[in-house]
Coordinates of C-alpha atoms in Angstrom, one line a residue:
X500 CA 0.0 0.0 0.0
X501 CA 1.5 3.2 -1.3
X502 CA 0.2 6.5 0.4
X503 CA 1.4 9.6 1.4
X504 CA 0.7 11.6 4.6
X505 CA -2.0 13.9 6.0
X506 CA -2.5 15.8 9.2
X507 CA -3.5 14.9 12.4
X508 CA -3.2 15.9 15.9
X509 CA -1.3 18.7 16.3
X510 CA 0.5 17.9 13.1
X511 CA 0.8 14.4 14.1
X512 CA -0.6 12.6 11.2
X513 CA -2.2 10.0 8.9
X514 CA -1.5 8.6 6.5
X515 CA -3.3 10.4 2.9
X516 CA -3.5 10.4 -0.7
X517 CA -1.0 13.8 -1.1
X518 CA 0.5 15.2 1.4
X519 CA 4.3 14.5 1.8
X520 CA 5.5 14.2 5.5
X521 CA 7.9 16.6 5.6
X522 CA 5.9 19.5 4.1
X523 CA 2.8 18.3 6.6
X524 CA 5.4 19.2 9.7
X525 CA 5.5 22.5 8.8
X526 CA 1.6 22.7 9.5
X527 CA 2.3 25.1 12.6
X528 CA -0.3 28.1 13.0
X529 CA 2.1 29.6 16.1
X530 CA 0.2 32.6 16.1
X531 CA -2.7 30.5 17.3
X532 CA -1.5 27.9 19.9
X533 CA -3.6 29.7 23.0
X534 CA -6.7 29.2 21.5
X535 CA -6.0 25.6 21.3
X536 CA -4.1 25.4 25.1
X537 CA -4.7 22.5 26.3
X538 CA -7.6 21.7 28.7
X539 CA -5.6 19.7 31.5
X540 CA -1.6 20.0 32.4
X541 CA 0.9 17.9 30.5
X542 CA -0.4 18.4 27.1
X543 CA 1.1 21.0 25.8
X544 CA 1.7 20.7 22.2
X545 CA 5.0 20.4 20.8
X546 CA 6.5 23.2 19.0
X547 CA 5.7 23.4 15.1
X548 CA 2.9 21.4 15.1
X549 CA -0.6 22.3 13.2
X550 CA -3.7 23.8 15.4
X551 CA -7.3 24.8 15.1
X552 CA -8.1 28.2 14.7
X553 CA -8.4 31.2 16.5
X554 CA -11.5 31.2 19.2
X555 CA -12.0 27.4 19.0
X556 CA -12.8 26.5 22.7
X557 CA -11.6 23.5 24.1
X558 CA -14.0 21.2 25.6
X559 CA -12.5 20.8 29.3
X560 CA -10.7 17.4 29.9
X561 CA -11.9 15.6 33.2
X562 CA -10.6 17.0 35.9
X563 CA -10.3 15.8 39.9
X564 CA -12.3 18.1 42.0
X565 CA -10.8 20.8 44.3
X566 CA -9.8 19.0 47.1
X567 CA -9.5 15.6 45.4
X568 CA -6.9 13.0 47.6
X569 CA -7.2 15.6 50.7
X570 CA -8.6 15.7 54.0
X571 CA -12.2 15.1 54.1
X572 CA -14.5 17.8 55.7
X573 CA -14.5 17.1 59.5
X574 CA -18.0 15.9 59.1
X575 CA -17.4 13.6 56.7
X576 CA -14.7 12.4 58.2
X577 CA -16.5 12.1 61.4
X578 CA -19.1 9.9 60.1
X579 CA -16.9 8.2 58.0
X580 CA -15.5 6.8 61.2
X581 CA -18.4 5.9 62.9
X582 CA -19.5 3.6 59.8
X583 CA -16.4 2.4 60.2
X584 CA -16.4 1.5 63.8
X585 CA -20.0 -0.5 63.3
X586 CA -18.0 -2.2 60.4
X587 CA -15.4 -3.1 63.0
X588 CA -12.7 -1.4 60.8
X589 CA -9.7 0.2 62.2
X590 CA -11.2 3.8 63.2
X591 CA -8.2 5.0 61.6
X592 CA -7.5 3.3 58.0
X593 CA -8.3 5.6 55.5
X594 CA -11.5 5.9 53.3
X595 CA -11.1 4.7 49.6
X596 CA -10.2 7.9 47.3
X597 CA -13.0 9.4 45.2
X598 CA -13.3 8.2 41.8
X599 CA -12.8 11.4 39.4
X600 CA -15.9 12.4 37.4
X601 CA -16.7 11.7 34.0
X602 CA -15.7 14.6 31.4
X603 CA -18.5 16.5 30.0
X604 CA -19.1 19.3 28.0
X605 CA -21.2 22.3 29.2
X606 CA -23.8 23.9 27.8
X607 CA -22.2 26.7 27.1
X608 CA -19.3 24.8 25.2
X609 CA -21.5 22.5 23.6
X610 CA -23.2 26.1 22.2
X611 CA -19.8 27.6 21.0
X612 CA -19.5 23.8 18.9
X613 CA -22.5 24.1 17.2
X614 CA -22.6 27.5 16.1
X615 CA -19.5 28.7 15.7
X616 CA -19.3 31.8 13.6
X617 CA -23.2 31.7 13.0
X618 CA -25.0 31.8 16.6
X619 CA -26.4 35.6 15.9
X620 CA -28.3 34.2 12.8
X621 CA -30.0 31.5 15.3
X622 CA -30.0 33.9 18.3
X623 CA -33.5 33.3 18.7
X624 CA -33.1 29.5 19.0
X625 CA -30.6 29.4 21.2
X626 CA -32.1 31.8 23.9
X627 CA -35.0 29.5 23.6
X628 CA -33.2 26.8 25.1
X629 CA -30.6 28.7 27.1
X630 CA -34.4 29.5 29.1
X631 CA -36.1 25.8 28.8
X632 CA -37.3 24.1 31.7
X633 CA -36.7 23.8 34.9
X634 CA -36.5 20.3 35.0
X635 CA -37.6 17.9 37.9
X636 CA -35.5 15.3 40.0
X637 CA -36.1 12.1 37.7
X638 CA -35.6 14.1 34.5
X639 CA -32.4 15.0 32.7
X640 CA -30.9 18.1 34.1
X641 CA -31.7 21.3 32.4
X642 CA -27.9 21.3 31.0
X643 CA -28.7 18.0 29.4
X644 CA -31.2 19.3 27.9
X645 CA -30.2 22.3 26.6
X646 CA -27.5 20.4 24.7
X647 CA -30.5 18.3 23.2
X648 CA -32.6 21.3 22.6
X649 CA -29.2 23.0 20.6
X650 CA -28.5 20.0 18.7
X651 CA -32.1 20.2 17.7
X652 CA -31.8 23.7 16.2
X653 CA -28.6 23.0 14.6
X654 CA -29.9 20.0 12.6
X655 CA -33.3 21.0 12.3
X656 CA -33.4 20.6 8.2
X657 CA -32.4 16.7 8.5
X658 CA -33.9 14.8 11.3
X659 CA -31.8 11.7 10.7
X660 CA -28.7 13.5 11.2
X661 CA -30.3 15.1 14.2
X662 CA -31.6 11.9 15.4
X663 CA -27.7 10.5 15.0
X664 CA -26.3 13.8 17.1
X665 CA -28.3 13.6 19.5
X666 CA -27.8 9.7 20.6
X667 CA -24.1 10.6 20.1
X668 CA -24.2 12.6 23.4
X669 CA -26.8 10.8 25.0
X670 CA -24.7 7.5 24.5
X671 CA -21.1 9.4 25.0
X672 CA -21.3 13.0 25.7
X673 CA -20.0 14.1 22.5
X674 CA -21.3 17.1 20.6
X675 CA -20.6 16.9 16.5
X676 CA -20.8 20.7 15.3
X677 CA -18.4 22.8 13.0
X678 CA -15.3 23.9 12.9
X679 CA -14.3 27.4 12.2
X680 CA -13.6 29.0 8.9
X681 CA -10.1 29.6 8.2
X682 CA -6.9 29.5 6.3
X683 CA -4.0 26.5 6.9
X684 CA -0.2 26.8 5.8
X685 CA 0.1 23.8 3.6
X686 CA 3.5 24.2 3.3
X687 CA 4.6 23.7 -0.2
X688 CA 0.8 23.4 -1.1
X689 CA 0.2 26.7 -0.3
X690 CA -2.7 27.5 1.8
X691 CA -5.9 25.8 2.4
X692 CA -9.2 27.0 3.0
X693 CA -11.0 25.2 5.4
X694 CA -15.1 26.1 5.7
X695 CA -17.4 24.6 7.9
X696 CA -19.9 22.5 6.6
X697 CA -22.5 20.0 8.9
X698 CA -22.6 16.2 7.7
X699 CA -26.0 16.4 6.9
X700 CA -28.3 14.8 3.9
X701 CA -25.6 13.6 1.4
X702 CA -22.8 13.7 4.3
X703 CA -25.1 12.4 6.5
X704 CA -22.7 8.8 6.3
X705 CA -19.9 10.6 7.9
X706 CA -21.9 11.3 11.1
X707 CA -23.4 7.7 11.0
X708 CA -19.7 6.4 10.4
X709 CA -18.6 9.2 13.5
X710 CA -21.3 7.7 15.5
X711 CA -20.6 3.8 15.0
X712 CA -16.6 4.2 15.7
X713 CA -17.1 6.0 18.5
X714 CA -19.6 3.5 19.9
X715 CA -17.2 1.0 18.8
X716 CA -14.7 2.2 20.8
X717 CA -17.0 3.0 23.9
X718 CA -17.4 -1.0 23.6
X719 CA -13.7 -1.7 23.2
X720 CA -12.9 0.3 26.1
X721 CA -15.7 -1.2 28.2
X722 CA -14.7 -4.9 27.8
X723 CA -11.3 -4.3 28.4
X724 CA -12.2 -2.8 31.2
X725 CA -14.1 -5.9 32.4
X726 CA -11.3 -8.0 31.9
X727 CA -8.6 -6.0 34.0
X728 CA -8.3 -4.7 37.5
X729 CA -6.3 -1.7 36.9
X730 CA -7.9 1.2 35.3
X731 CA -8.3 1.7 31.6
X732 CA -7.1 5.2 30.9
X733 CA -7.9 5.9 27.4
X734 CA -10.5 8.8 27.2
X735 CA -13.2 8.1 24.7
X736 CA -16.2 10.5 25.8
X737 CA -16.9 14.0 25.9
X738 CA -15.6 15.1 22.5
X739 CA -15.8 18.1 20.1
X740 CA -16.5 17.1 16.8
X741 CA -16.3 19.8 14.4
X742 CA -16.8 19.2 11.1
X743 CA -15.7 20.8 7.5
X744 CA -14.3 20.5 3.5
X745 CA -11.0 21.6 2.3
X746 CA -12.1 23.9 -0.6
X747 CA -10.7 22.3 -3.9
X748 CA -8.4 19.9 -1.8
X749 CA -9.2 16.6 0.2
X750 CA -6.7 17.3 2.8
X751 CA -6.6 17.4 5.5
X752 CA -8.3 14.5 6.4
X753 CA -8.5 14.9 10.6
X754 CA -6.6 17.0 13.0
X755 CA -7.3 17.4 17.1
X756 CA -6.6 19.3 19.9
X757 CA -7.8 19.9 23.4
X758 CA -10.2 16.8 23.5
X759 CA -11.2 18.7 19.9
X760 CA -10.9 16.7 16.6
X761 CA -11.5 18.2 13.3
X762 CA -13.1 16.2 10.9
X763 CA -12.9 16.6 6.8
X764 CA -16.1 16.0 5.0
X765 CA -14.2 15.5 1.7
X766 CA -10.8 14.2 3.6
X767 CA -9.1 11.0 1.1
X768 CA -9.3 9.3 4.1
X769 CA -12.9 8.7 5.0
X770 CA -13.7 6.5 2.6
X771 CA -15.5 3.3 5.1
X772 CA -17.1 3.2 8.0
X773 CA -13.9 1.0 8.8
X774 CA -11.4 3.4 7.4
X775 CA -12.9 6.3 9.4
X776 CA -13.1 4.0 12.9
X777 CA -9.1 3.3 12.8
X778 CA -8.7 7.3 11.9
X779 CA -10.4 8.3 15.1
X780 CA -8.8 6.3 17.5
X781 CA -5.6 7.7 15.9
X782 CA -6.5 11.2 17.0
X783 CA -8.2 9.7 20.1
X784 CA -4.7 8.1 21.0
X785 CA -2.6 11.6 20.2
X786 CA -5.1 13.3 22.4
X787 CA -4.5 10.8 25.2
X788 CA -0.9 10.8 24.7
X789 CA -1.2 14.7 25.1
X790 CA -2.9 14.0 28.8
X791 CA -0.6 11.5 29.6
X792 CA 2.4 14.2 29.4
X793 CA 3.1 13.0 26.1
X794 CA 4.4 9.6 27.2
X795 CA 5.2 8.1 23.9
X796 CA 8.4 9.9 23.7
X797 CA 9.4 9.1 27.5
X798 CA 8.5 5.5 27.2
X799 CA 8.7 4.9 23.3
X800 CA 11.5 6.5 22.3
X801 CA 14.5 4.3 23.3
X802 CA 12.7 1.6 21.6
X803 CA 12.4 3.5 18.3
X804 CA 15.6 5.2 18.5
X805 CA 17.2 1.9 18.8
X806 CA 15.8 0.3 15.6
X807 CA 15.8 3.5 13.6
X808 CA 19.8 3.0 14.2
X809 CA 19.6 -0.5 13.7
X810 CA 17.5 0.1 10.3
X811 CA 17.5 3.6 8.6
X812 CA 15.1 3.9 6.3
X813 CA 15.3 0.4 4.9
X814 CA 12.0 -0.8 4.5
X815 CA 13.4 -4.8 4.5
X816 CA 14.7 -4.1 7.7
X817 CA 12.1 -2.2 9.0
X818 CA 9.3 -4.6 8.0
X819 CA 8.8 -6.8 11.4
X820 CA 8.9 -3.7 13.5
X821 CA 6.3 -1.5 11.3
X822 CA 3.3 -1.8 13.6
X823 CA 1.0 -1.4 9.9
X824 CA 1.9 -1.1 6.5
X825 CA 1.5 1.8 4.9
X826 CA 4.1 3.6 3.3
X827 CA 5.2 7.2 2.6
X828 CA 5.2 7.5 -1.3
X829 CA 8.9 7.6 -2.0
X830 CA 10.3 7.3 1.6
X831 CA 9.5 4.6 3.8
X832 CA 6.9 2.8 6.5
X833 CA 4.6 5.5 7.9
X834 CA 5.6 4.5 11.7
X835 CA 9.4 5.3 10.7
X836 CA 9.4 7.8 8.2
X837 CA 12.2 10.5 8.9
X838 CA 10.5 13.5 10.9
X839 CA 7.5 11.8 11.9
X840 CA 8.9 10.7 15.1
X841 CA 8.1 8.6 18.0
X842 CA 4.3 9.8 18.7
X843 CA 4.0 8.8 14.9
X844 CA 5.1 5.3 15.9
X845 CA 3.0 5.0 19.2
X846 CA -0.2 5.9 17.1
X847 CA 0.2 3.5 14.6
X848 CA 1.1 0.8 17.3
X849 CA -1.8 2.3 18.8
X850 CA -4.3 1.5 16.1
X851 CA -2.3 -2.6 15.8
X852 CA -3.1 -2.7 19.5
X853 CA -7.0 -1.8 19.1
X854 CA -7.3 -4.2 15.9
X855 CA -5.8 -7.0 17.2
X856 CA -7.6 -6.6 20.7
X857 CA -11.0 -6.0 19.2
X858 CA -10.7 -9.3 17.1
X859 CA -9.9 -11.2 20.3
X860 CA -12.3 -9.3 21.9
X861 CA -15.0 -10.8 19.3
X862 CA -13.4 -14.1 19.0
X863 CA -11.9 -13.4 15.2
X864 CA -8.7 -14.5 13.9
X865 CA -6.1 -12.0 13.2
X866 CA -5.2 -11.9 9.3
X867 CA -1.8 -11.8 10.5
X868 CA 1.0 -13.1 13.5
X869 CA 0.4 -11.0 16.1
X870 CA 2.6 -7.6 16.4
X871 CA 4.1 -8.7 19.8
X872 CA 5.0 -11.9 18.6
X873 CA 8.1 -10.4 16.5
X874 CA 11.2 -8.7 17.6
X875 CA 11.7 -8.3 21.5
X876 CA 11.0 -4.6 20.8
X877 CA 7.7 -5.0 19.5
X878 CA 6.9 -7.2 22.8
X879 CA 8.3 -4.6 25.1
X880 CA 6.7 -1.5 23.4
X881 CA 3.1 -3.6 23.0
X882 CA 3.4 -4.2 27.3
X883 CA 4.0 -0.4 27.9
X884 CA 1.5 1.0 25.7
X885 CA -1.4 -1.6 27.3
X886 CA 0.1 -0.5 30.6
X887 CA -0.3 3.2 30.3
X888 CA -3.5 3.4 28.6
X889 CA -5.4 0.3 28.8
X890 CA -4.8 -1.5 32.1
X891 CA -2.3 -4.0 30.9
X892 CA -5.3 -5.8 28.9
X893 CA -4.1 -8.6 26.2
X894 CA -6.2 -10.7 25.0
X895 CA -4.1 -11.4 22.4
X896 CA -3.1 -15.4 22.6
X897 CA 0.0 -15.8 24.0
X898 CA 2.8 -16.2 21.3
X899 CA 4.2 -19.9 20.0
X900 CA 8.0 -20.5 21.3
X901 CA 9.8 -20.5 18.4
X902 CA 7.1 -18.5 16.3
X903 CA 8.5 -16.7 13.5
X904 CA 9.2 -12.9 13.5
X905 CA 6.5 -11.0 12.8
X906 CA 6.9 -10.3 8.7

């Protein structure tokens, strides 16, 4: 498979039908980094690396309350130890950390996604439900609702598509709106012109395809949660989708920021419902990598250093350590291709990790050996990555002794 590259997270990127690598790294928009700042600490982006625009709130990543991991209130504390004592428990051991609450998006935010540039033409609409109800103890809370009520006006010439939104952040707390209108250094490509547009009618497919990865992965995450005691740390809820076309171009095909991706309606890579799943969870895995104080180049990088000196650019020596198969036209595997980098690697071993765990996950053989069942490096990095992110889950079968490398 012979492709070039397109842009991702923060300039981290894709693989597309165009865009050479080293012209896609030069996709920095400096002059707008703070309205993409990050929405918890340890993801800063990298220098040089490709934003959204100007004004594009970030949804807020989860955060732990004020307070979270310190002393109780007295009175909590004080009945806390009187439960204890009827237990019989040790008066003194300490009461089990609160868990940290979900992420969500606010109303407010969820407003700023859906109408962008546009909100004084629907003014009306949206002070209607900025006002709705007041809402009662067993119904959803008036923030709920006024999400609902928003993603009502937004979509209110296609009622499938609206349908689709709407159990999109019932189901996972993700709002799919617009992105902004603006201008993108393409490097040697010049500049592109990105507009929004909503996936409705014709384009409706890329919301339904949105909505199925997504639930997809809510189902991934969920079962290998089930199967591990440590926590699965891969956030998958709570999402701004924003949605536009390239004018006269088809890249690029997804870029993210801030718990934000960017999705291209005419982007050469969203061609299948599959094609589109495997792209998310790309972005999804820069954007955790970003939370987890970009830990692909802590943990990653003495593992890809190593065979990068071991290999070049040669793609026959390269072959059992590419975690997929794409190519750069005219360079070499995506994973290794000069200037993408480590995070580059991780996200591609990333999406191998996610394939080959889903098809255990449903009782499918893999179409190939498994990735860990090559070199010792692909073992070691495959352990660390399902460490960090996903509790140390494999349900991959445990390799043969004396299996072949991975080729």
């Amino acid at each position: 498979m012979i492709a070039a590259l397109d842009f991702g997270i923060l300039g981290k990127m894709r693989p597309d039908a165009t865009l050479p690598l080293l012209a896609a790294l030069t996709f920095a928009l400096p002059a707008l980094t703070a309205a993409c700042a990050p929405s918890g600490p340890g993801n800063a982006p990298p220098a040089g690396k490709a934003v959204a625009p100007h004004g594009t709130p970030a949804p807020p990543a989860a955060s732990a309350p004020a307070g979270l991991g310190g002393p109780a209130p007295a009175s909590a504390a004080s009945s806390g130890a009187a439960a204890a004592s009827a237990r019989g428990a040790p008066v003194g051991a300490p009461s089990p950390a609160a868990p940290e609450p979900a992420p969500s998006i606010s109303a407010d935010d969820a407003e700023a996604i859906l109408f962008p540039d546009d909100a004084a033409a629907h003014r009306d609409g949206i002070d209607a439900c900025r006002r709705g109800n007041a809402g009662t103890a067993a119904a959803p809370s008036p923030e709920h609702e006024r999400v609902r009520c928003l993603l009502a006006l937004r979509y209110k010439d296609d009622r499938q598509a609206a349908a689709s939104a709407t159990a999109l952040f019932d189901q996972n707390g993700s709002v799919a709106g617009l992105e902004r209108e603006h201008l993108m250094d393409g490097g040697y490509r010049g500049m592109l012109h990105l507009v929004p547009e909503l996936p409705v009618r014709a384009e409706r497919r890329h919301l339904e395809w949105t909505v199925s990865a997504i639930a997809d992965v809510d189902a991934f995450a969920a079962d290998l949660a089930a199967a591990v005691s440590s926590p699965v740390r891969y956030r998958h809820r709570a999402l701004a989708l924003r949605y536009f076309r390239s004018v006269r171009a088809r890249t690029p095909s997804a870029y993210a920021s801030g718990w934000t991706i960017a999705y291209n309606l005419s982007g050469s890579l969203h061609r299948s419902a599959d094609a589109v799943r495997e792209t998310l969870f790309h972005e999804l895995f820069h954007l955790n990598d970003g939370a987890h104080g970009e830990w692909s180049h802590a943990a990653l990088a003495p593992i890809y250093d190593g065979i990068v000196a071991r290999c070049g650019t040669r793609i026959s020596c390269l072959t059992p350590y590419s975690p997929n198969e794409t190519l750069v036209k005219g360079g070499t595997y995506y994973s290794f291709q000069p200037g993408n980098g480590v995070a580059e690697y991780a996200a591609e071993l990333a999406i191998r990790y996610y394939r080959e765990q889903r098809a255990a996950l449903r009782g499918e053989r893999l179409a190939k050996a498994p990735f860990k069942c090559g070199p010792p490096e692909n073992a070691r990095a495959w352990s660390l990555l399902a460490g960090e992110f996903f509790g140390g889950a494999d349900r991959v079968a445990p390799c043969r002794e004396g299996a072949p490398a991975n080729r």
